[in-house]
mmCIF file of C-alpha atoms in Angstrom:
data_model
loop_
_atom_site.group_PDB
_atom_site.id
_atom_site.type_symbol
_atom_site.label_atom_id
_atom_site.label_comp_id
_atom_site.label_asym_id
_atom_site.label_seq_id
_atom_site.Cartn_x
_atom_site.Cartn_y
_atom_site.Cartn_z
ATOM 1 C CA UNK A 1 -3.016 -15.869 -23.319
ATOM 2 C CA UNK A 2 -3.928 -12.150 -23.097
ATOM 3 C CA UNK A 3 -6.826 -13.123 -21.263
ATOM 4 C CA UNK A 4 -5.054 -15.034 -18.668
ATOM 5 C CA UNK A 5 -2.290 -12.285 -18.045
ATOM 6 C CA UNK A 6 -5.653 -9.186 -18.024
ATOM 7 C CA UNK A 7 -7.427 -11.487 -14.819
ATOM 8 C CA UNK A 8 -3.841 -11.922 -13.158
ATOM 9 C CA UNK A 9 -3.368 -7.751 -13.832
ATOM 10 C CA UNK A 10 -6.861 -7.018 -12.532
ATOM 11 C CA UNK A 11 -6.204 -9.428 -9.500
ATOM 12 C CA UNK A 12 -2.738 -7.190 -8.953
ATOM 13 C CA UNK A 13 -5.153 -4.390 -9.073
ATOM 14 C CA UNK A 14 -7.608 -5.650 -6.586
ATOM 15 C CA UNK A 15 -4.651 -6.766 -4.102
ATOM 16 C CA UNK A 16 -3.780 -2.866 -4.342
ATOM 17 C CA UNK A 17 -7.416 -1.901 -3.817
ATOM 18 C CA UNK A 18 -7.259 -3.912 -0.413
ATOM 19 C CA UNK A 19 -4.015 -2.771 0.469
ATOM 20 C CA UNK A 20 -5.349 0.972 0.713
ATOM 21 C CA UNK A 21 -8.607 -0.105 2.372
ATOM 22 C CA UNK A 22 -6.420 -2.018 5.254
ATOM 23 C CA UNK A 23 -4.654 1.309 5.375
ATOM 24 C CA UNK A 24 -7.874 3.522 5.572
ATOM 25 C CA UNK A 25 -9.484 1.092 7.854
ATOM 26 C CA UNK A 26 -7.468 -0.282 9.854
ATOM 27 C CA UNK A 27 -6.504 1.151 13.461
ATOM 28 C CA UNK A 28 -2.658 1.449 14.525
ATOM 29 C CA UNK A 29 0.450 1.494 12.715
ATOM 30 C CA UNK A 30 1.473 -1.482 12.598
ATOM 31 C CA UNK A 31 -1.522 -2.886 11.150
ATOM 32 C CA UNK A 32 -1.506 -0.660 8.560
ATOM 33 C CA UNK A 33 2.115 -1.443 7.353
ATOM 34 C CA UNK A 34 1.178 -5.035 7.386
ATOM 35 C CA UNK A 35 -1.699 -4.421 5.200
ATOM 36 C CA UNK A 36 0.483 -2.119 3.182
ATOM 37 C CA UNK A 37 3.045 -4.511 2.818
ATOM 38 C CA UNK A 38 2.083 -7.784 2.134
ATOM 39 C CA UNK A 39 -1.244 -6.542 -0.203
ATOM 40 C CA UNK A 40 1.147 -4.518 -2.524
ATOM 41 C CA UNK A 41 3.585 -6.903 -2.676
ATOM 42 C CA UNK A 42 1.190 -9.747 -3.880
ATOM 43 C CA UNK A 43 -0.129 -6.942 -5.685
ATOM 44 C CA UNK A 44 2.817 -5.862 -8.019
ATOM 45 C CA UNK A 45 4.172 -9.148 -8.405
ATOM 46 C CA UNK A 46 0.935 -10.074 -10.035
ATOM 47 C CA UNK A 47 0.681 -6.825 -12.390
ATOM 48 C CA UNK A 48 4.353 -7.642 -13.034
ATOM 49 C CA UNK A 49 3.310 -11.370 -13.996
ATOM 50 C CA UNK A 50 0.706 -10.377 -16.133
ATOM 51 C CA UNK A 51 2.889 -7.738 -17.863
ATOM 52 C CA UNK A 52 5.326 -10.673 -18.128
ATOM 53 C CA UNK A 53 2.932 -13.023 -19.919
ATOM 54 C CA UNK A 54 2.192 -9.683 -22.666
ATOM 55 C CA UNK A 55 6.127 -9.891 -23.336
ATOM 56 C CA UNK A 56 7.964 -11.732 -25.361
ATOM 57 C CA UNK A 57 9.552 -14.636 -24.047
ATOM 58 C CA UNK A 58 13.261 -13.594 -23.398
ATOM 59 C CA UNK A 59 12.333 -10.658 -21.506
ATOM 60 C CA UNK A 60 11.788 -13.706 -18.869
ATOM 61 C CA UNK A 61 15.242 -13.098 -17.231
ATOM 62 C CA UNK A 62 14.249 -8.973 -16.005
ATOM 63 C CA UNK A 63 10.800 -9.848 -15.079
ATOM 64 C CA UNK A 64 12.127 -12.647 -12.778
ATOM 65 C CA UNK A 65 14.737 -10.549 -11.371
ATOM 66 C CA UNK A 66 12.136 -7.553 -11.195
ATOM 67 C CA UNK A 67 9.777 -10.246 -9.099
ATOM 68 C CA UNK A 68 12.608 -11.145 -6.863
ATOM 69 C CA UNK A 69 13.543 -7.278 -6.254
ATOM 70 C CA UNK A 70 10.053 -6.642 -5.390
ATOM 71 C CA UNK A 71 9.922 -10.003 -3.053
ATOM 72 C CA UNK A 72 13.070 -8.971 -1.311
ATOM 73 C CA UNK A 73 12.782 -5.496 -1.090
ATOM 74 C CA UNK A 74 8.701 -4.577 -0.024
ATOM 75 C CA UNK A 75 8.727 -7.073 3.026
ATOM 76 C CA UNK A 76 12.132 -5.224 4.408
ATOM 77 C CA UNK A 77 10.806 -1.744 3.785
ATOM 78 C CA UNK A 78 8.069 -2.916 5.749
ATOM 79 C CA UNK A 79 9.707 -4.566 8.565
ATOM 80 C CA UNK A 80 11.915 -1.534 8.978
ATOM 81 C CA UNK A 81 8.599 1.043 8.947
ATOM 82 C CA UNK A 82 7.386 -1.422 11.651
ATOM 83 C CA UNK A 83 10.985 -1.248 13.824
ATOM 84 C CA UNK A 84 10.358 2.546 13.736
ATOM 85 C CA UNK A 85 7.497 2.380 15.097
ATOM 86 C CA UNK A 86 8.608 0.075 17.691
ATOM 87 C CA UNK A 87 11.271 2.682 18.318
ATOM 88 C CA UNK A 88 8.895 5.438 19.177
ATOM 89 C CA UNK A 89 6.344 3.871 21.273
ATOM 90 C CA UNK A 90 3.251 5.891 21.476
ATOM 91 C CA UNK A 91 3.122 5.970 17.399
ATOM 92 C CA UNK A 92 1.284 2.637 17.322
ATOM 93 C CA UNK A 93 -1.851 3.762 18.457
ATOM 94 C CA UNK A 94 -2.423 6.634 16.381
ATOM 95 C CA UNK A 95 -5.310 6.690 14.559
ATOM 96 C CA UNK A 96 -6.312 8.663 11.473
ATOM 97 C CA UNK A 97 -10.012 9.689 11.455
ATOM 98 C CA UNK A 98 -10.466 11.603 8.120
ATOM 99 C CA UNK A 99 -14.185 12.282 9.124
ATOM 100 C CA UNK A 100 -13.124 14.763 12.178
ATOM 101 C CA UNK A 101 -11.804 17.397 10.387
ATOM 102 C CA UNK A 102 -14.291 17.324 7.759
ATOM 103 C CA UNK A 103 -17.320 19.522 8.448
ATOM 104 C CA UNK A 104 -20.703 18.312 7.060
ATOM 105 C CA UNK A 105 -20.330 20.082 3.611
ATOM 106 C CA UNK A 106 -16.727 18.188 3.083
ATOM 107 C CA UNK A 107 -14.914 21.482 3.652
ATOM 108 C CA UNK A 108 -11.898 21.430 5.931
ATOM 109 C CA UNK A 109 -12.575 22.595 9.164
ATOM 110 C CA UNK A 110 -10.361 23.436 12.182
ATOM 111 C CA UNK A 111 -6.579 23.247 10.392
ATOM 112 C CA UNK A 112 -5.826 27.020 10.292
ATOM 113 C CA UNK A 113 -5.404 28.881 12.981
ATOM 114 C CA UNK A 114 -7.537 31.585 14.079
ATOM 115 C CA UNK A 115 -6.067 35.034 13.819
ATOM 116 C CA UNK A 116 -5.063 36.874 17.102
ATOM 117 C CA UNK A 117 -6.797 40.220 18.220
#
């Protein structure tokens, strides 16, 4: 059994993993709550499943509830990060690019401001 619940953990784990490479990759906002929300909530409820198979059996009744809290709760933060968005249009569109304000060296480049004469 502690085999089964480790590969439904390191699934969690790799449903995590892809939820931050949607968010690195991918280009507007609301693309990148999607991938936020629906990877981390298949995610945890598999690390919480595994966890759950580790426990002893009537510990059942909190690790349903805390898989039903997580079920409930993820998908609504996420559909309200997505209203805002829709609130303030313009936001969508914004993309992160991590590589233009890195130099070639990795040093940050560009963020302070240059002192006045």
């Amino acid at each position: 059994m502690d085999v089964v619940a480790d590969v439904i953990m390191l699934a969690g784990a790799l449903w995590f993993l892809l939820a931050g490479l949607g968010v690195a990759r991918l280009g507007d906002s609301l693309a990148r709550v999607h991938a936020a929300t629906k990877a981390t909530t298949l995610g945890m409820m598999l690390v919480v499943l595994g966890a759950a198979l580790q426990l002893p059996l009537d510990d059942g009744l909190r690790i349903a509830l805390a898989i039903f809290l997580i079920a409930l709760t993820n998908p609504l933060g996420g559909h309200l990060l997505g209203r805002a968005v829709e609130a303030n249009p313009g936001t969508a569109e914004m993309r992160i690019d991590v590589r233009a304000t890195l130099d070639d060296d990795g040093n940050d480049e560009g963020t302070e401001p240059e002192p006045e004469h």
